Coordinates of C-alpha atoms in Angstrom, one line a residue:
M1 CA 0.7 68.5 -57.9
T2 CA 0.7 66.3 -60.9
Q3 CA 1.8 62.7 -60.7
R4 CA 4.7 63.4 -63.0
A5 CA 6.1 65.8 -60.4
R6 CA 6.1 62.8 -58.0
S7 CA 8.5 60.9 -60.2
G8 CA 11.4 63.3 -59.4
L9 CA 14.1 62.9 -56.9
L10 CA 12.9 62.4 -53.3
L11 CA 9.2 62.2 -54.4
A12 CA 7.4 58.9 -55.1
L13 CA 4.2 57.2 -55.8
S14 CA 2.5 54.8 -53.4
V15 CA 0.2 51.8 -53.6
S16 CA -1.7 49.5 -51.3
A17 CA 0.0 46.2 -50.5
V18 CA -1.0 43.4 -52.9
A19 CA -2.4 40.1 -51.6
A20 CA -0.7 37.2 -53.3
T21 CA 1.4 34.1 -52.6
L22 CA 4.6 32.6 -54.1
S23 CA 6.5 29.4 -53.5
V24 CA 10.1 29.2 -54.5
T25 CA 12.3 26.1 -54.0
P26 CA 16.1 26.3 -53.5
A27 CA 16.5 24.9 -57.0
Q28 CA 14.4 27.7 -58.5
A29 CA 16.4 30.3 -56.5
A30 CA 19.5 28.9 -58.1
G31 CA 18.1 29.5 -61.5
S32 CA 17.3 25.9 -62.6
S33 CA 13.6 26.9 -63.1
S34 CA 11.5 30.0 -62.9
P35 CA 9.4 30.8 -59.8
E36 CA 5.7 30.6 -60.2
L37 CA 3.7 33.8 -60.0
R38 CA 0.2 33.4 -58.5
W39 CA -1.9 36.2 -59.9
R40 CA -4.9 37.8 -58.2
P41 CA -7.2 40.7 -59.3
C42 CA -6.0 44.1 -58.0
A43 CA -7.7 46.7 -60.3
Q44 CA -7.5 50.2 -58.9
E45 CA -9.9 53.0 -59.4
G46 CA -9.2 54.7 -62.8
G47 CA -6.9 52.0 -63.8
P48 CA -7.3 49.0 -66.2
A49 CA -10.1 46.7 -65.3
G50 CA -7.9 43.5 -65.7
Q51 CA -5.0 44.5 -63.6
E52 CA -3.6 41.6 -61.5
C53 CA -0.9 41.4 -58.8
A54 CA 1.4 38.8 -57.4
E55 CA 4.5 38.4 -55.3
L56 CA 7.9 37.5 -56.5
S57 CA 10.6 36.2 -54.1
V58 CA 14.2 37.4 -54.8
P59 CA 17.5 37.0 -52.9
L60 CA 18.2 39.8 -50.6
D61 CA 21.8 39.4 -51.8
Y62 CA 22.3 38.0 -55.2
G63 CA 25.8 36.9 -54.2
R64 CA 24.1 34.5 -51.7
P65 CA 21.2 33.1 -53.8
D66 CA 20.4 30.5 -51.1
G67 CA 20.4 33.1 -48.3
P68 CA 17.6 35.4 -47.0
R69 CA 15.0 36.5 -49.5
T70 CA 12.6 39.4 -49.8
R71 CA 9.2 39.7 -51.6
L72 CA 8.4 42.1 -54.4
G73 CA 5.0 43.2 -55.5
V74 CA 4.5 42.7 -59.2
S75 CA 1.6 43.5 -61.5
R76 CA 0.3 42.8 -65.0
V77 CA -2.4 43.8 -67.5
L78 CA -2.8 41.1 -70.2
S79 CA -3.3 42.2 -73.8
D80 CA -6.9 42.8 -74.6
R81 CA -6.2 41.6 -78.1
P82 CA -4.3 38.3 -77.8
E83 CA -4.2 37.9 -81.6
A84 CA -2.2 41.2 -81.9
R85 CA 0.1 40.4 -79.0
R86 CA 3.8 40.4 -79.8
G87 CA 5.5 40.5 -76.4
T88 CA 5.6 41.9 -72.9
L89 CA 6.4 45.5 -72.0
I90 CA 7.6 46.5 -68.5
V91 CA 6.7 49.9 -67.2
I92 CA 9.6 51.2 -65.1
P93 CA 8.7 54.1 -62.8
G94 CA 10.7 57.1 -61.7
G95 CA 12.0 58.0 -58.3
P96 CA 13.9 56.3 -56.8
G97 CA 10.9 55.5 -54.8
G98 CA 8.2 55.1 -57.5
S99 CA 5.8 52.1 -57.5
G100 CA 5.6 50.1 -60.7
T101 CA 2.2 48.8 -59.7
Q102 CA 0.8 52.3 -59.2
R103 CA 2.4 53.5 -62.4
L104 CA 0.8 50.7 -64.3
A105 CA -2.6 51.6 -62.9
Q106 CA -2.1 55.2 -64.0
K107 CA -0.7 54.6 -67.5
G108 CA -2.3 51.2 -68.3
K109 CA -5.4 52.4 -70.0
A110 CA -3.5 54.9 -72.2
L111 CA -0.9 52.3 -73.1
Q112 CA -3.6 49.7 -74.0
K113 CA -5.3 52.2 -76.3
E114 CA -2.2 53.4 -78.0
L115 CA -0.5 50.0 -78.4
R116 CA -3.7 48.1 -79.5
G117 CA -3.0 44.9 -77.7
A118 CA 0.6 44.5 -78.9
Y119 CA 1.8 43.8 -75.3
D120 CA 1.1 42.4 -72.0
L121 CA 1.9 45.2 -69.6
V122 CA 3.8 44.4 -66.5
A123 CA 5.5 46.3 -63.6
L124 CA 7.5 45.7 -60.4
D125 CA 7.5 47.5 -57.1
P126 CA 11.1 48.1 -56.1
R127 CA 12.3 46.7 -52.8
G128 CA 10.9 48.4 -49.8
L129 CA 7.7 50.0 -51.1
G130 CA 4.3 49.4 -52.6
G131 CA 3.4 45.6 -52.5
S132 CA 7.0 44.7 -51.7
D133 CA 8.3 44.0 -48.2
R134 CA 8.8 47.4 -46.5
T135 CA 11.3 49.0 -44.2
G136 CA 12.0 52.5 -43.0
C137 CA 14.3 54.8 -41.1
G138 CA 11.8 55.7 -38.3
L139 CA 11.7 59.4 -39.4
S140 CA 9.2 61.8 -38.0
D141 CA 6.6 63.6 -40.0
E142 CA 8.6 66.8 -39.8
E143 CA 11.7 65.1 -41.0
R144 CA 9.8 63.7 -44.0
D145 CA 8.4 67.0 -44.9
I146 CA 9.7 67.3 -48.5
V147 CA 11.3 70.8 -47.7
N148 CA 13.2 69.2 -44.9
L149 CA 14.0 66.0 -46.7
R150 CA 15.6 67.9 -49.4
P151 CA 18.7 69.9 -48.4
W152 CA 17.3 73.4 -48.7
P153 CA 19.9 75.8 -47.1
G154 CA 18.7 78.2 -44.4
V155 CA 18.5 82.0 -44.6
G156 CA 21.5 83.4 -46.5
G157 CA 22.7 79.9 -47.4
D158 CA 23.3 78.7 -43.8
L159 CA 23.9 74.9 -43.8
S160 CA 23.7 74.1 -40.1
D161 CA 20.1 72.7 -40.2
S162 CA 20.8 70.8 -43.4
V163 CA 23.9 69.2 -41.8
R164 CA 22.0 68.3 -38.6
R165 CA 19.1 66.7 -40.6
A166 CA 21.3 64.8 -43.0
R167 CA 23.4 63.4 -40.2
H168 CA 20.3 62.3 -38.2
I169 CA 18.7 60.7 -41.3
A170 CA 21.8 58.7 -42.1
D171 CA 22.1 57.6 -38.4
A172 CA 18.4 56.6 -38.3
C173 CA 18.6 54.6 -41.5
A174 CA 21.7 52.7 -40.2
R175 CA 20.0 52.0 -36.9
D176 CA 16.5 51.0 -38.2
G177 CA 16.7 50.1 -41.9
G178 CA 18.3 46.7 -41.6
P179 CA 19.6 44.4 -44.4
L180 CA 16.6 45.3 -46.7
L181 CA 17.5 48.9 -46.7
R182 CA 21.2 48.1 -47.3
S183 CA 20.2 46.0 -50.3
M184 CA 18.4 48.8 -52.2
S185 CA 20.3 49.8 -55.3
T186 CA 19.9 50.3 -59.0
A187 CA 22.0 47.3 -59.6
N188 CA 19.7 45.1 -57.5
E189 CA 16.6 46.6 -59.1
V190 CA 18.1 45.5 -62.5
R191 CA 18.6 42.0 -61.2
D192 CA 15.1 41.9 -59.8
I193 CA 13.7 42.8 -63.2
E194 CA 15.7 40.0 -64.7
T195 CA 14.3 37.6 -62.1
F196 CA 10.8 38.9 -63.0
R197 CA 11.4 38.2 -66.7
Q198 CA 12.4 34.7 -65.9
A199 CA 9.3 34.2 -63.8
L200 CA 7.2 35.5 -66.6
G201 CA 8.7 33.0 -69.0
E202 CA 9.6 35.6 -71.5
E203 CA 12.7 35.4 -73.7
K204 CA 12.9 39.2 -74.0
L205 CA 11.2 42.3 -72.6
S206 CA 10.2 45.6 -74.1
A207 CA 10.3 48.6 -71.8
H208 CA 9.0 52.1 -71.1
G209 CA 11.2 53.7 -68.4
T210 CA 10.5 57.2 -67.2
S211 CA 12.8 59.6 -65.3
Y212 CA 15.0 57.5 -62.9
G213 CA 13.4 54.5 -64.6
T214 CA 15.4 55.4 -67.7
Y215 CA 18.6 54.8 -65.7
V216 CA 17.3 51.5 -64.5
A217 CA 16.3 50.6 -68.1
A218 CA 19.7 51.6 -69.4
Q219 CA 21.5 49.6 -66.8
Y220 CA 19.4 46.5 -67.6
A221 CA 20.1 47.0 -71.3
Q222 CA 23.8 47.1 -70.5
K223 CA 23.8 44.1 -68.2
Y224 CA 21.3 41.9 -70.2
P225 CA 21.5 43.2 -73.8
T226 CA 20.2 40.0 -75.3
R227 CA 17.1 40.2 -73.2
T228 CA 15.9 43.5 -74.6
D229 CA 13.4 43.9 -77.4
R230 CA 12.1 47.5 -77.9
W231 CA 13.5 49.8 -75.3
V232 CA 12.1 53.3 -74.6
L233 CA 13.9 55.8 -72.4
D234 CA 11.5 58.7 -71.5
S235 CA 13.2 61.7 -69.8
S236 CA 16.8 60.6 -69.2
G237 CA 19.5 61.9 -66.9
D238 CA 23.2 61.9 -67.3
P239 CA 24.4 58.3 -66.6
D240 CA 27.9 59.5 -65.4
P241 CA 28.9 56.5 -63.2
K242 CA 31.0 58.7 -60.9
R243 CA 28.0 60.9 -59.9
V244 CA 24.7 59.2 -60.7
A245 CA 22.0 60.8 -58.5
R246 CA 24.4 63.5 -57.2
G247 CA 24.7 64.6 -60.8
W248 CA 21.0 64.4 -61.5
S249 CA 20.3 66.6 -58.5
A250 CA 23.0 69.2 -59.5
N251 CA 21.5 69.4 -63.0
M252 CA 18.2 70.5 -61.6
A253 CA 19.4 74.0 -60.9
P254 CA 20.2 75.0 -64.5
A255 CA 17.3 72.9 -65.7
L256 CA 14.9 74.9 -63.7
E257 CA 16.3 78.2 -65.0
Q258 CA 15.8 76.9 -68.5
R259 CA 12.2 76.0 -67.8
F260 CA 11.2 79.0 -65.8
P261 CA 10.6 81.3 -68.8
D262 CA 7.7 79.1 -69.9
F263 CA 6.0 79.9 -66.5
A264 CA 6.9 83.5 -66.8
R265 CA 5.2 83.9 -70.2
W266 CA 2.1 82.1 -68.8
A267 CA 2.1 84.3 -65.7
A268 CA 2.4 87.5 -67.6
D269 CA -0.2 86.6 -70.3
P270 CA -3.1 89.1 -70.3
A271 CA -5.4 86.1 -70.5
R272 CA -4.6 85.5 -66.8
E273 CA -6.2 88.9 -66.0
K274 CA -9.8 87.9 -66.4
D275 CA -11.9 85.0 -65.2
G276 CA -11.2 82.1 -67.5
P277 CA -11.2 78.3 -67.7
E278 CA -9.8 76.1 -64.9
G279 CA -10.1 78.9 -62.4
Q280 CA -7.1 80.8 -63.8
G281 CA -8.7 84.2 -63.7
G282 CA -6.8 86.9 -61.7
L283 CA -3.5 85.0 -61.7
R284 CA -1.5 87.4 -63.8
L285 CA 1.6 88.1 -61.8
A286 CA 3.3 90.8 -63.9
R287 CA 2.9 92.9 -67.0
E288 CA 5.9 91.4 -68.8
P289 CA 7.5 87.9 -68.6
G290 CA 10.8 89.5 -67.7
D291 CA 9.3 90.9 -64.5
V292 CA 8.2 87.6 -63.1
R293 CA 11.6 86.3 -62.1
P294 CA 12.8 89.3 -60.0
M295 CA 9.3 89.4 -58.4
F296 CA 9.5 85.7 -57.4
L297 CA 13.0 86.0 -56.1
A298 CA 12.2 89.1 -54.0
L299 CA 9.1 87.3 -52.6
A300 CA 11.1 84.2 -51.6
E301 CA 13.7 86.3 -49.9
R302 CA 11.0 88.2 -48.0
L303 CA 9.5 84.9 -46.9
D304 CA 12.9 83.7 -45.8
H305 CA 12.9 86.4 -43.1
H306 CA 9.1 86.7 -42.6
P307 CA 7.3 83.4 -43.1
K308 CA 3.5 83.7 -43.7
P309 CA 0.9 81.5 -42.0
T310 CA -1.0 79.0 -44.3
T311 CA -4.2 77.1 -44.0
T312 CA -2.2 74.1 -42.9
P313 CA -1.6 74.3 -39.1
G314 CA 2.0 74.3 -38.2
K315 CA 3.3 74.9 -41.7
A316 CA 4.2 78.4 -42.6
L317 CA 5.0 79.6 -46.1
T318 CA 8.7 80.1 -46.0
G319 CA 11.0 81.1 -48.9
N320 CA 12.1 77.5 -49.3
R321 CA 8.5 76.2 -49.3
L322 CA 7.7 78.6 -52.1
R323 CA 10.8 77.6 -54.0
Q324 CA 9.9 73.9 -53.6
A325 CA 6.4 74.6 -54.9
L326 CA 7.8 76.3 -58.0
Q327 CA 10.1 73.4 -58.6
M328 CA 7.3 70.9 -58.5
A329 CA 4.9 73.0 -60.5
L330 CA 7.3 73.3 -63.4
Y331 CA 6.9 69.5 -64.1
S332 CA 3.7 70.3 -65.9
D333 CA 2.0 73.3 -67.5
G334 CA -1.1 72.2 -65.8
A335 CA 0.3 73.0 -62.4
F336 CA 1.3 76.6 -63.3
A337 CA -2.0 78.0 -61.8
D338 CA -1.3 76.3 -58.4
V339 CA 2.0 78.1 -57.9
A340 CA 0.7 81.4 -59.4
R341 CA -2.1 81.3 -56.9
L342 CA 0.4 80.6 -54.0
V343 CA 2.4 83.6 -55.1
K344 CA -0.6 85.8 -55.4
D345 CA -1.8 84.9 -51.9
A346 CA 1.7 85.3 -50.5
R347 CA 1.8 88.9 -51.8
D348 CA -1.7 89.7 -50.5
P349 CA -1.6 90.9 -46.9
R350 CA -5.2 89.9 -46.5
A351 CA -4.9 86.3 -47.9
T352 CA -4.0 83.1 -46.1
P353 CA -2.2 80.9 -48.6
A354 CA -3.2 77.2 -49.1
L355 CA -0.3 74.9 -49.7
P356 CA -0.3 72.3 -52.4
S357 CA -1.0 68.8 -51.1
A358 CA 2.5 67.6 -51.5
L359 CA 3.7 70.5 -49.3
A360 CA 1.0 70.1 -46.7
G361 CA 1.8 66.5 -45.8
A362 CA 4.8 64.3 -45.5
V363 CA 6.5 61.8 -47.8
P364 CA 5.4 58.3 -46.7
E365 CA 8.0 56.6 -44.5
H366 CA 8.8 53.7 -46.8
E367 CA 9.1 55.9 -49.9
A368 CA 11.5 58.3 -48.2
A369 CA 13.6 55.4 -47.0
V370 CA 13.8 53.8 -50.5
T371 CA 14.8 57.1 -52.1
V372 CA 17.5 57.9 -49.6
A373 CA 18.9 54.4 -49.5
T374 CA 19.0 53.9 -53.3
V375 CA 20.8 57.2 -54.0
C376 CA 23.2 56.7 -51.1
N377 CA 23.9 53.0 -51.8
D378 CA 24.6 53.5 -55.5
V379 CA 27.7 55.7 -55.4
R380 CA 30.0 57.5 -52.9
W381 CA 29.0 61.1 -52.2
P382 CA 31.4 63.8 -51.0
R383 CA 31.8 64.1 -47.2
S384 CA 33.5 67.5 -46.9
I385 CA 31.0 69.9 -45.5
P386 CA 33.3 73.0 -46.2
A387 CA 33.6 71.9 -49.9
T388 CA 29.8 71.4 -50.1
A389 CA 29.3 74.9 -48.5
R390 CA 31.5 76.4 -51.3
A391 CA 29.5 74.6 -53.9
V392 CA 26.2 75.8 -52.4
A393 CA 27.4 79.4 -52.3
A394 CA 28.4 79.2 -56.0
D395 CA 25.2 77.5 -57.0
R396 CA 23.1 80.1 -55.1
A397 CA 24.8 82.9 -57.0
R398 CA 24.5 81.3 -60.4
Y399 CA 21.0 79.7 -60.0
P400 CA 19.1 81.7 -57.4
L401 CA 15.7 80.1 -58.1
T402 CA 16.9 76.9 -56.4
A403 CA 19.0 78.7 -53.8
G404 CA 21.8 76.0 -53.7
M405 CA 19.5 73.1 -52.7
P406 CA 20.5 70.8 -55.6
V407 CA 24.1 70.7 -54.5
G408 CA 23.4 70.8 -50.8
V409 CA 24.1 68.4 -47.9
F410 CA 22.3 65.0 -48.5
P411 CA 22.2 62.2 -46.0
C412 CA 24.7 60.4 -48.3
A413 CA 27.4 62.7 -46.9
F414 CA 27.1 60.7 -43.6
W415 CA 26.0 57.3 -45.0
K416 CA 27.4 54.4 -43.0
W417 CA 27.9 51.9 -45.8
A418 CA 30.1 52.0 -48.8
P419 CA 28.6 51.1 -52.1
A420 CA 28.5 47.3 -52.6
E421 CA 29.6 47.7 -56.2
E422 CA 30.5 50.4 -58.6
P423 CA 27.8 51.6 -61.0
T424 CA 27.9 50.0 -64.5
R425 CA 29.1 52.3 -67.2
I426 CA 26.6 52.7 -70.0
T427 CA 28.3 52.0 -73.4
S428 CA 27.5 51.7 -77.1
E429 CA 28.0 47.9 -77.0
G430 CA 24.7 46.2 -77.6
P431 CA 21.7 45.9 -79.9
S432 CA 20.5 49.1 -81.7
N433 CA 17.0 48.9 -80.2
I434 CA 16.7 52.0 -77.9
L435 CA 14.5 55.1 -78.6
M436 CA 15.0 58.1 -76.3
I437 CA 12.4 60.8 -76.0
Q438 CA 13.0 64.1 -74.2
N439 CA 11.5 67.6 -73.7
L440 CA 13.8 70.4 -74.5
R441 CA 12.9 72.2 -71.3
D442 CA 12.7 69.5 -68.6
P443 CA 13.1 71.0 -65.0
S444 CA 14.3 67.7 -63.5
T445 CA 16.1 65.6 -66.2
P446 CA 17.4 68.4 -68.5
H447 CA 18.0 67.9 -72.2
F448 CA 21.7 68.5 -71.8
G449 CA 21.8 65.6 -69.4
A450 CA 19.9 63.4 -71.9
L451 CA 22.5 64.2 -74.5
K452 CA 25.1 62.6 -72.2
M453 CA 22.9 59.4 -72.2
R454 CA 22.6 59.6 -75.9
E455 CA 26.3 60.0 -76.4
A456 CA 27.0 57.0 -74.1
L457 CA 24.6 54.7 -76.0
G458 CA 26.0 55.7 -79.4
Q459 CA 24.4 53.9 -82.3
R460 CA 22.3 51.8 -80.0
A461 CA 19.9 54.7 -79.6
R462 CA 18.0 57.4 -81.4
L463 CA 16.8 60.6 -79.7
V464 CA 13.4 62.3 -80.3
S465 CA 13.6 65.8 -78.8
V466 CA 10.3 67.6 -78.2
D467 CA 10.1 71.4 -78.2
A468 CA 8.1 71.5 -74.9
G469 CA 8.6 72.0 -71.2
G470 CA 7.9 69.7 -68.4
H471 CA 8.9 66.2 -67.1
G472 CA 7.7 63.1 -68.9
V473 CA 6.8 63.0 -72.6
Y474 CA 5.1 59.8 -74.0
L475 CA 1.3 60.0 -73.6
G476 CA 2.0 62.8 -71.1
N477 CA 2.4 66.2 -72.7
G478 CA 0.0 65.9 -75.6
N479 CA 2.7 66.1 -78.3
A480 CA 1.3 64.1 -81.2
C481 CA 4.6 63.9 -83.0
G482 CA 6.5 62.5 -80.0
D483 CA 3.7 60.1 -79.1
R484 CA 3.6 58.8 -82.7
K485 CA 7.4 58.2 -82.9
V486 CA 7.3 56.0 -79.7
T487 CA 4.1 54.2 -80.7
D488 CA 5.4 53.4 -84.1
F489 CA 8.6 52.0 -82.6
L490 CA 6.8 49.9 -80.0
R491 CA 4.2 48.6 -82.5
T492 CA 6.3 48.1 -85.7
G493 CA 9.9 48.4 -84.6
K494 CA 10.2 51.4 -86.9
R495 CA 12.7 53.9 -85.4
P496 CA 13.9 57.2 -86.9
G497 CA 17.1 56.8 -89.0
R498 CA 18.6 59.8 -87.1
D499 CA 17.9 62.0 -84.2
V500 CA 14.8 64.2 -84.8
V501 CA 13.1 67.2 -83.2
C502 CA 9.3 67.4 -82.8
A503 CA 7.8 70.9 -82.8
G504 CA 5.8 72.0 -79.8

């Protein structure tokens, strides 16, 4: 699975803990001066050679600045052309549950090359993961299997297992998570970024936020508009403050249906018939694109009733595991071969399917906890199981590829704590310094959801739409037009005078 797939809801990136120290006095905590960051080398394989890490102390509760504190892992890559430097750009990862330090290691070289030293690059690990103080809910490996962590209904839409798992996860998080888990929210991540800005000594920040990171970035721009320089939102969701993550999840069902034809065309291409590059020979699944969808749905239904053993002990290929594999593969054209091979082996009585790595293991404990806590702490979720059952039944009928999962029973239905505050509404009030970029066929943050973000921001933003599929655009899908629009904005401040579309 590609790294972009891991930026979606309930999937995350991970990073080893950083070794650094930080001293913060009560006066500094109160804001009279900025805390000192003590940087140490932490370059990762494949990442920028000069990457450094430190720790930042922040209040556990910003309403009690002199109360308990928690440590955040932070990272930076200094400009390799100091004479060209114009500021600092923060990389805000997806998730919830993505590590900023890891994201900076992955994207740092590409950003350095593209931006030509215009920025120091920085990132922050959200509370609870990466180099930050960690917590968890004490969940088993089975419970952290991505197919179990997501609310996939059982055979025929049965919700009994989903309800049982969701209730248990909520109970476990309340029992084992502690104050740190309770403090995880988008609002606090925004405050943590502002504390980081102060510690860096920067008057303003520029930003590149991706996926869930666009929501964090938009919230920051709303709360601290005078602290924003050049702001890029890459793959945005609908910022509706009444729904937030619940809305993003529900939108995945129609989004995946819009993206699926790209895979169907690929899987029916005669080029898949023969041996070819990247091991794609023999992966043609149907004669015509229109035949791929009914074939996939029939296979998933058959696996619902008759799971097939895989090369991973104890993990059979069920209908939901196949559906999950498809959802992840649609994040990037480069993953099409993986799910096609899984489909081919599932149909072959003589073959034993090999699961993609993300389906063969479990989501790390701290990443699962951060994801669940953030989406449940941000906003109230419906608690009526009968109402959810009706929504699942309707969604299964309308969007069978996702079988009702996106509107299923999340742990938030049984969450023990009410949100500490209401989500901030994104508005058009603020500087006109935001550039949005979005694929037209994004299976996770669909274009129609991004249009809601665009509408909310008004004249503060311009939108670059790219005629492509997949999740993540800038320096991610090879579209020169889209990359150029973002690079020009970050380097020169030049932004399109109106919304534009880049051809695929």
